[in-house]
Amino acid sequence: DIEKICATEISMFGSAPFEHYTFMTMATGNSYGGLEHPNSTSLITPRDDLPKADEPEEPSKDYQRFLGLCSHEYFHSWLVKFIRPENFADYDLNKEGYTSLLWIFEGFTSYYDDLILLRSGVIKQESYLELLKAQIDRYLQNPGRFVQTVAESSFDAWVKFYRQDENSNNAGTSYYNKGCLVALCLDLGLRLRGSSLDALMRKLYENTQNGIQVNERTIYDLCEQLTGDKWIEQINYLINTTDELPLEQLLPEFGLSYSLKNDKSLPFGLKLADKAEGVVVQTVRRDGVGSKAGLSAHDIIIAIDGLKATTKLIEKYAKQQGNYSLLAFRRDELMQFEVQGGSTDLTTVELKVDNQAKIETWLNV
């Protein structure tokens, strides 16, 4: 499977910036991640994600996750280790390095890691669309996307993205997740104009072979070269605003219907967990009634409407109209909150193939 993935990525770029490549993998209980090097990667993965002796012909979801990690880190040999931000070409390891371009380097890689699984024949189209749906759902359920642009997320990586806390989902967006969907939008937009993100990636590779690295203007200029159109407005919309990405407009152009559902919700906008000491508030959605009432992460709810609190009871009250008194400990202080009934919807997307011929022009399968 990994051999197919590697061959597909090399085929897309036309050549590889290395002579040999090594995957170094440590299997653990539940750790996950990878670090790219010029001709190798260091991976850490849950044991359950490794292939089983009786692994089905199409990889299980666990094994797909491991293959996606391999695909992602291998892609970085081109996009990160060879093709770099201009100011990273001569990197000073004695200080932090800032760039607003991680939406390209991690976002584009996150777009291709799953797409390569499909193009290589390792997974089928249905599985790929499930992976794409998961990316879109993650984006839709991130209220921080209305607060921080993906370019800002890139620049703030040192101080925000790698210092996650219980409020991170409210305060920011992920250049991996939103960057992946920006790449999708660019790919579809380029294809509507007779080109593709594949062609843009090959241009980046060619430029780097000629000593030209990536700066703030590069993607704008390459899109114009490939299509003859100005892309300033379109790209600025994708990376420098917090407006919704145009997925609903673009995906149907390639045979994929896009509809939103709200079949899940958070009671009072709270993510909760039952503990011996009470119901612990794990996170508070900024757009929920719990936030408006003043509840915070780590509060321990002990009663609602005069009754001992449980997650199930709180969910019941959240579905009803009315105002309720809620008692909670914040550290060692007992506090009272007045909260209105209401839940925060967790929006999900439904993707359906309407035109197989059109979708194949995008997926290249």
GROMACS .gro file of C-alpha atoms in nm:
model
  365
    1ASP     CA    1   0.000   0.000   0.000
    2ILE     CA    2   0.274   0.246   0.092
    3GLU     CA    3   0.460   0.162  -0.227
    4LYS     CA    4   0.151   0.257  -0.430
    5ILE     CA    5   0.117   0.584  -0.237
    6CYS     CA    6   0.482   0.674  -0.294
    7ALA     CA    7   0.466   0.591  -0.664
    8THR     CA    8   0.155   0.807  -0.708
    9GLU     CA    9   0.315   1.109  -0.542
   10ILE     CA   10   0.634   1.076  -0.747
   11SER     CA   11   0.423   1.044  -1.062
   12MET     CA   12   0.232   1.362  -0.980
   13PHE     CA   13   0.549   1.570  -0.938
   14GLY     CA   14   0.743   1.393  -1.213
   15SER     CA   15   1.045   1.311  -0.997
   16ALA     CA   16   1.155   1.296  -0.634
   17PRO     CA   17   1.397   1.526  -0.450
   18PHE     CA   18   1.566   1.224  -0.288
   19GLU     CA   19   1.727   0.896  -0.393
   20HIS     CA   20   1.586   0.679  -0.116
   21TYR     CA   21   1.329   0.719   0.160
   22THR     CA   22   1.279   0.560   0.502
   23PHE     CA   23   0.963   0.536   0.713
   24MET     CA   24   1.060   0.504   1.081
   25THR     CA   25   0.754   0.400   1.280
   26MET     CA   26   0.698   0.364   1.653
   27ALA     CA   27   0.378   0.185   1.753
   28THR     CA   28   0.225   0.286   2.087
   29GLY     CA   29  -0.105   0.268   2.270
   30ASN     CA   30  -0.267   0.583   2.136
   31SER     CA   31  -0.004   0.838   2.027
   32TYR     CA   32  -0.023   0.982   1.677
   33GLY     CA   33   0.189   1.213   1.465
   34GLY     CA   34   0.477   1.249   1.227
   35LEU     CA   35   0.784   1.458   1.161
   36GLU     CA   36   0.918   1.501   0.809
   37HIS     CA   37   1.284   1.495   0.704
   38PRO     CA   38   1.436   1.536   0.357
   39ASN     CA   39   1.446   1.162   0.284
   40SER     CA   40   1.270   1.004   0.581
   41THR     CA   41   0.995   1.049   0.833
   42SER     CA   42   0.958   0.964   1.200
   43LEU     CA   43   0.606   0.838   1.273
   44ILE     CA   44   0.427   0.749   1.593
   45THR     CA   45   0.099   0.562   1.563
   46PRO     CA   46  -0.147   0.357   1.767
   47ARG     CA   47  -0.083  -0.016   1.729
   48ASP     CA   48  -0.444  -0.062   1.622
   49ASP     CA   49  -0.380   0.156   1.316
   50LEU     CA   50  -0.126  -0.089   1.176
   51PRO     CA   51  -0.252  -0.350   0.925
   52LYS     CA   52  -0.384  -0.675   1.066
   53ALA     CA   53  -0.312  -1.023   0.937
   54ASP     CA   54  -0.673  -1.038   0.816
   55GLU     CA   55  -0.687  -0.677   0.688
   56PRO     CA   56  -0.965  -0.646   0.427
   57GLU     CA   57  -0.886  -0.562   0.065
   58GLU     CA   58  -0.982  -0.201   0.129
   59PRO     CA   59  -0.805  -0.082   0.445
   60SER     CA   60  -1.004  -0.044   0.766
   61LYS     CA   61  -1.061   0.308   0.898
   62ASP     CA   62  -0.780   0.260   1.150
   63TYR     CA   63  -0.534   0.147   0.886
   64GLN     CA   64  -0.651   0.427   0.655
   65ARG     CA   65  -0.549   0.672   0.924
   66PHE     CA   66  -0.196   0.529   0.933
   67LEU     CA   67  -0.171   0.532   0.554
   68GLY     CA   68  -0.293   0.892   0.550
   69LEU     CA   69  -0.015   0.982   0.794
   70CYS     CA   70   0.243   0.811   0.571
   71SER     CA   71   0.103   0.990   0.267
   72HIS     CA   72   0.112   1.325   0.447
   73GLU     CA   73   0.470   1.301   0.567
   74TYR     CA   74   0.597   1.163   0.236
   75PHE     CA   75   0.435   1.457   0.053
   76HIS     CA   76   0.631   1.690   0.280
   77SER     CA   77   0.951   1.575   0.110
   78TRP     CA   78   0.841   1.798  -0.176
   79LEU     CA   79   0.625   2.055   0.003
   80VAL     CA   80   0.818   2.168   0.315
   81LYS     CA   81   1.159   2.004   0.291
   82PHE     CA   82   1.229   2.100  -0.072
   83ILE     CA   83   0.970   2.365  -0.157
   84ARG     CA   84   0.981   2.613   0.132
   85PRO     CA   85   0.867   2.958   0.237
   86GLU     CA   86   1.123   3.205   0.107
   87ASN     CA   87   1.222   3.315   0.458
   88PHE     CA   88   1.278   2.951   0.560
   89ALA     CA   89   1.534   2.883   0.287
   90ASP     CA   90   1.812   2.985   0.525
   91TYR     CA   91   1.652   2.891   0.854
   92ASP     CA   92   1.781   3.026   1.185
   93LEU     CA   93   1.718   2.754   1.443
   94ASN     CA   94   1.808   2.990   1.728
   95LYS     CA   95   1.476   3.175   1.708
   96GLU     CA   96   1.114   3.127   1.612
   97GLY     CA   97   1.037   3.139   1.242
   98TYR     CA   98   0.715   3.305   1.133
   99THR     CA   99   0.522   3.260   0.812
  100SER     CA  100   0.163   3.321   0.707
  101LEU     CA  101   0.194   3.046   0.445
  102LEU     CA  102   0.134   2.730   0.648
  103TRP     CA  103  -0.209   2.709   0.484
  104ILE     CA  104  -0.007   2.612   0.176
  105PHE     CA  105   0.255   2.387   0.330
  106GLU     CA  106   0.034   2.200   0.575
  107GLY     CA  107  -0.304   2.275   0.419
  108PHE     CA  108  -0.219   2.159   0.067
  109THR     CA  109  -0.045   1.853   0.213
  110SER     CA  110  -0.357   1.773   0.415
  111TYR     CA  111  -0.564   1.796   0.097
  112TYR     CA  112  -0.341   1.560  -0.093
  113ASP     CA  113  -0.273   1.304   0.181
  114ASP     CA  114  -0.620   1.147   0.153
  115LEU     CA  115  -0.662   1.223  -0.217
  116ILE     CA  116  -0.344   1.027  -0.290
  117LEU     CA  117  -0.490   0.725  -0.110
  118LEU     CA  118  -0.772   0.732  -0.363
  119ARG     CA  119  -0.560   0.801  -0.670
  120SER     CA  120  -0.320   0.521  -0.577
  121GLY     CA  121  -0.608   0.275  -0.559
  122VAL     CA  122  -0.552   0.206  -0.189
  123ILE     CA  123  -0.904   0.325  -0.098
  124LYS     CA  124  -1.224   0.362  -0.298
  125GLN     CA  125  -1.415   0.676  -0.383
  126GLU     CA  126  -1.675   0.619  -0.112
  127SER     CA  127  -1.404   0.605   0.154
  128TYR     CA  128  -1.240   0.919   0.019
  129LEU     CA  129  -1.568   1.110   0.034
  130GLU     CA  130  -1.610   1.000   0.396
  131LEU     CA  131  -1.266   1.142   0.474
  132LEU     CA  132  -1.354   1.465   0.293
  133LYS     CA  133  -1.682   1.486   0.483
  134ALA     CA  134  -1.490   1.454   0.812
  135GLN     CA  135  -1.268   1.749   0.712
  136ILE     CA  136  -1.568   1.962   0.621
  137ASP     CA  137  -1.754   1.867   0.941
  138ARG     CA  138  -1.450   1.966   1.147
  139TYR     CA  139  -1.445   2.303   0.973
  140LEU     CA  140  -1.820   2.361   1.015
  141GLN     CA  141  -1.806   2.277   1.386
  142ASN     CA  142  -1.524   2.524   1.454
  143PRO     CA  143  -1.670   2.859   1.570
  144GLY     CA  144  -1.319   3.002   1.567
  145ARG     CA  145  -1.331   3.010   1.186
  146PHE     CA  146  -1.533   3.332   1.221
  147VAL     CA  147  -1.263   3.485   1.443
  148GLN     CA  148  -0.929   3.405   1.281
  149THR     CA  149  -0.831   3.382   0.915
  150VAL     CA  150  -0.626   3.088   0.793
  151ALA     CA  151  -0.334   3.321   0.714
  152GLU     CA  152  -0.346   3.453   1.072
  153SER     CA  153  -0.360   3.096   1.200
  154SER     CA  154  -0.041   3.024   1.007
  155PHE     CA  155   0.142   3.325   1.146
  156ASP     CA  156   0.025   3.256   1.502
  157ALA     CA  157   0.128   2.889   1.500
  158TRP     CA  158   0.406   2.941   1.753
  159VAL     CA  159   0.187   3.113   2.010
  160LYS     CA  160  -0.156   2.958   1.948
  161PHE     CA  161  -0.184   2.642   1.739
  162TYR     CA  162   0.082   2.452   1.933
  163ARG     CA  163  -0.047   2.582   2.265
  164GLN     CA  164  -0.400   2.447   2.248
  165ASP     CA  165  -0.638   2.497   2.539
  166GLU     CA  166  -1.009   2.458   2.607
  167ASN     CA  167  -1.085   2.786   2.427
  168SER     CA  168  -0.881   2.722   2.112
  169ASN     CA  169  -1.182   2.606   1.911
  170ASN     CA  170  -1.356   2.935   1.992
  171ALA     CA  171  -1.061   3.160   1.921
  172GLY     CA  172  -0.897   3.024   1.609
  173THR     CA  173  -0.897   2.799   1.308
  174SER     CA  174  -0.657   2.528   1.191
  175TYR     CA  175  -0.431   2.588   0.893
  176TYR     CA  176  -0.432   2.209   0.849
  177ASN     CA  177  -0.810   2.177   0.834
  178LYS     CA  178  -0.912   2.505   0.669
  179GLY     CA  179  -0.594   2.499   0.460
  180CYS     CA  180  -0.702   2.160   0.325
  181LEU     CA  181  -1.039   2.303   0.222
  182VAL     CA  182  -0.876   2.615   0.074
  183ALA     CA  183  -0.669   2.376  -0.139
  184LEU     CA  184  -0.989   2.199  -0.243
  185CYS     CA  185  -1.146   2.532  -0.343
  186LEU     CA  186  -0.836   2.632  -0.538
  187ASP     CA  187  -0.820   2.295  -0.713
  188LEU     CA  188  -1.184   2.312  -0.820
  189GLY     CA  189  -1.153   2.677  -0.919
  190LEU     CA  190  -0.844   2.605  -1.129
  191ARG     CA  191  -1.014   2.308  -1.294
  192LEU     CA  192  -1.309   2.527  -1.392
  193ARG     CA  193  -1.053   2.742  -1.575
  194GLY     CA  194  -0.875   2.454  -1.747
  195SER     CA  195  -0.594   2.390  -1.500
  196SER     CA  196  -0.556   2.219  -1.160
  197LEU     CA  197  -0.379   2.229  -0.828
  198ASP     CA  198  -0.165   1.940  -0.957
  199ALA     CA  199  -0.032   2.173  -1.226
  200LEU     CA  200   0.034   2.441  -0.966
  201MET     CA  201   0.226   2.193  -0.750
  202ARG     CA  202   0.444   2.098  -1.044
  203LYS     CA  203   0.512   2.468  -1.107
  204LEU     CA  204   0.618   2.510  -0.744
  205TYR     CA  205   0.850   2.212  -0.778
  206GLU     CA  206   0.996   2.344  -1.103
  207ASN     CA  207   1.049   2.689  -0.952
  208THR     CA  208   1.232   2.543  -0.654
  209GLN     CA  209   1.456   2.337  -0.882
  210ASN     CA  210   1.547   2.672  -1.038
  211GLY     CA  211   1.620   2.829  -0.699
  212ILE     CA  212   1.288   3.015  -0.654
  213GLN     CA  213   1.112   2.958  -0.322
  214VAL     CA  214   0.760   3.054  -0.211
  215ASN     CA  215   0.663   3.403  -0.099
  216GLU     CA  216   0.336   3.583  -0.031
  217ARG     CA  217   0.277   3.644  -0.403
  218THR     CA  218   0.364   3.301  -0.540
  219ILE     CA  219   0.022   3.134  -0.539
  220TYR     CA  220  -0.145   3.443  -0.685
  221ASP     CA  221   0.112   3.460  -0.965
  222LEU     CA  222   0.103   3.089  -1.047
  223CYS     CA  223  -0.277   3.083  -1.062
  224GLU     CA  224  -0.261   3.373  -1.307
  225GLN     CA  225   0.006   3.198  -1.515
  226LEU     CA  226  -0.199   2.879  -1.531
  227THR     CA  227  -0.532   3.039  -1.620
  228GLY     CA  228  -0.466   3.387  -1.756
  229ASP     CA  229  -0.699   3.530  -1.490
  230LYS     CA  230  -0.628   3.754  -1.192
  231TRP     CA  231  -0.679   3.565  -0.865
  232ILE     CA  232  -0.626   3.841  -0.609
  233GLU     CA  233  -0.990   3.868  -0.507
  234GLN     CA  234  -1.055   3.493  -0.497
  235ILE     CA  235  -0.745   3.401  -0.297
  236ASN     CA  236  -0.782   3.691  -0.056
  237TYR     CA  237  -1.138   3.576   0.010
  238LEU     CA  238  -1.015   3.226   0.094
  239ILE     CA  239  -0.720   3.313   0.316
  240ASN     CA  240  -0.767   3.667   0.447
  241THR     CA  241  -1.135   3.669   0.546
  242THR     CA  242  -1.344   3.469   0.789
  243ASP     CA  243  -1.629   3.430   0.541
  244GLU     CA  244  -1.753   3.080   0.463
  245LEU     CA  245  -1.560   2.887   0.200
  246PRO     CA  246  -1.752   2.848  -0.129
  247LEU     CA  247  -1.782   2.469  -0.102
  248GLU     CA  248  -2.156   2.476  -0.162
  249GLN     CA  249  -2.100   2.651  -0.495
  250LEU     CA  250  -1.792   2.461  -0.616
  251LEU     CA  251  -1.857   2.095  -0.533
  252PRO     CA  252  -2.181   2.066  -0.738
  253GLU     CA  253  -1.980   2.183  -1.042
  254PHE     CA  254  -1.796   1.852  -1.012
  255GLY     CA  255  -2.093   1.624  -0.961
  256LEU     CA  256  -2.109   1.630  -0.582
  257SER     CA  257  -2.419   1.763  -0.406
  258TYR     CA  258  -2.359   1.954  -0.083
  259SER     CA  259  -2.625   1.986   0.188
  260LEU     CA  260  -2.602   2.071   0.557
  261LYS     CA  261  -2.770   1.894   0.847
  262ASN     CA  262  -2.807   1.973   1.216
  263ASP     CA  263  -2.879   1.632   1.365
  264LYS     CA  264  -2.642   1.667   1.662
  265SER     CA  265  -2.613   1.934   1.927
  266LEU     CA  266  -2.437   2.040   2.246
  267PRO     CA  267  -2.668   2.111   2.543
  268PHE     CA  268  -2.644   2.483   2.624
  269GLY     CA  269  -2.340   2.483   2.392
  270LEU     CA  270  -2.143   2.279   2.646
  271LYS     CA  271  -1.930   1.968   2.602
  272LEU     CA  272  -1.988   1.773   2.922
  273ALA     CA  273  -1.852   1.471   3.105
  274ASP     CA  274  -2.002   1.292   3.406
  275LYS     CA  275  -1.754   1.264   3.692
  276ALA     CA  276  -1.785   1.160   4.056
  277GLU     CA  277  -1.779   1.524   4.170
  278GLY     CA  278  -2.045   1.636   3.920
  279VAL     CA  279  -2.079   1.719   3.552
  280VAL     CA  280  -1.755   1.870   3.428
  281VAL     CA  281  -1.771   2.136   3.159
  282GLN     CA  282  -1.496   2.045   2.915
  283THR     CA  283  -1.551   2.320   2.659
  284VAL     CA  284  -1.794   2.608   2.611
  285ARG     CA  285  -1.898   2.714   2.262
  286ARG     CA  286  -1.871   3.091   2.217
  287ASP     CA  287  -2.204   3.092   2.031
  288GLY     CA  288  -2.396   2.893   2.294
  289VAL     CA  289  -2.635   3.001   2.568
  290GLY     CA  290  -2.400   2.855   2.829
  291SER     CA  291  -2.133   3.104   2.729
  292LYS     CA  292  -2.384   3.390   2.749
  293ALA     CA  293  -2.480   3.274   3.099
  294GLY     CA  294  -2.117   3.292   3.210
  295LEU     CA  295  -2.020   2.925   3.231
  296SER     CA  296  -1.656   2.836   3.173
  297ALA     CA  297  -1.452   2.528   3.096
  298HIS     CA  298  -1.363   2.329   3.410
  299ASP     CA  299  -1.677   2.440   3.595
  300ILE     CA  300  -1.837   2.146   3.777
  301ILE     CA  301  -2.216   2.152   3.752
  302ILE     CA  302  -2.383   1.994   4.054
  303ALA     CA  303  -2.749   2.092   4.013
  304ILE     CA  304  -2.998   2.221   3.758
  305ASP     CA  305  -3.346   2.345   3.845
  306GLY     CA  306  -3.302   2.210   4.198
  307LEU     CA  307  -3.210   1.858   4.085
  308LYS     CA  308  -2.877   1.675   4.097
  309ALA     CA  309  -2.707   1.732   3.765
  310THR     CA  310  -2.622   1.459   3.518
  311THR     CA  311  -2.533   1.497   3.153
  312LYS     CA  312  -2.859   1.327   3.057
  313LEU     CA  313  -3.066   1.565   3.273
  314ILE     CA  314  -2.885   1.871   3.138
  315GLU     CA  315  -2.949   1.751   2.782
  316LYS     CA  316  -3.319   1.716   2.868
  317TYR     CA  317  -3.346   2.071   3.002
  318ALA     CA  318  -3.150   2.214   2.710
  319LYS     CA  319  -3.417   2.086   2.471
  320GLN     CA  320  -3.693   2.272   2.656
  321GLN     CA  321  -3.798   2.636   2.658
  322GLY     CA  322  -3.755   2.833   2.977
  323ASN     CA  323  -3.498   2.974   3.218
  324TYR     CA  324  -3.317   2.747   3.459
  325SER     CA  325  -3.100   2.795   3.764
  326LEU     CA  326  -2.777   2.604   3.748
  327LEU     CA  327  -2.533   2.554   4.038
  328ALA     CA  328  -2.168   2.489   3.969
  329PHE     CA  329  -1.833   2.497   4.143
  330ARG     CA  330  -1.560   2.708   3.987
  331ARG     CA  331  -1.249   2.597   4.167
  332ASP     CA  332  -1.370   2.610   4.532
  333GLU     CA  333  -1.645   2.870   4.480
  334LEU     CA  334  -2.011   2.774   4.446
  335MET     CA  335  -2.172   2.985   4.175
  336GLN     CA  336  -2.524   3.022   4.039
  337PHE     CA  337  -2.604   3.076   3.673
  338GLU     CA  338  -2.931   3.158   3.499
  339VAL     CA  339  -2.941   2.982   3.166
  340GLN     CA  340  -3.202   2.971   2.892
  341GLY     CA  341  -3.305   2.646   2.731
  342GLY     CA  342  -3.126   2.586   2.404
  343SER     CA  343  -2.865   2.374   2.234
  344THR     CA  344  -2.589   2.457   1.988
  345ASP     CA  345  -2.626   2.264   1.665
  346LEU     CA  346  -2.326   2.069   1.538
  347THR     CA  347  -2.356   2.115   1.164
  348THR     CA  348  -2.254   1.828   0.939
  349VAL     CA  349  -2.241   1.798   0.563
  350GLU     CA  350  -2.398   1.537   0.342
  351LEU     CA  351  -2.210   1.468   0.018
  352LYS     CA  352  -2.378   1.271  -0.260
  353VAL     CA  353  -2.251   1.185  -0.605
  354ASP     CA  354  -2.485   1.328  -0.867
  355ASN     CA  355  -2.260   1.292  -1.170
  356GLN     CA  356  -1.984   1.030  -1.169
  357ALA     CA  357  -1.827   1.152  -1.492
  358LYS     CA  358  -1.785   1.502  -1.350
  359ILE     CA  359  -1.640   1.386  -1.020
  360GLU     CA  360  -1.379   1.178  -1.203
  361THR     CA  361  -1.253   1.490  -1.382
  362TRP     CA  362  -1.166   1.625  -1.037
  363LEU     CA  363  -1.041   1.315  -0.857
  364ASN     CA  364  -0.827   1.188  -1.148
  365VAL     CA  365  -0.919   0.824  -1.088
   0.00000   0.00000   0.00000
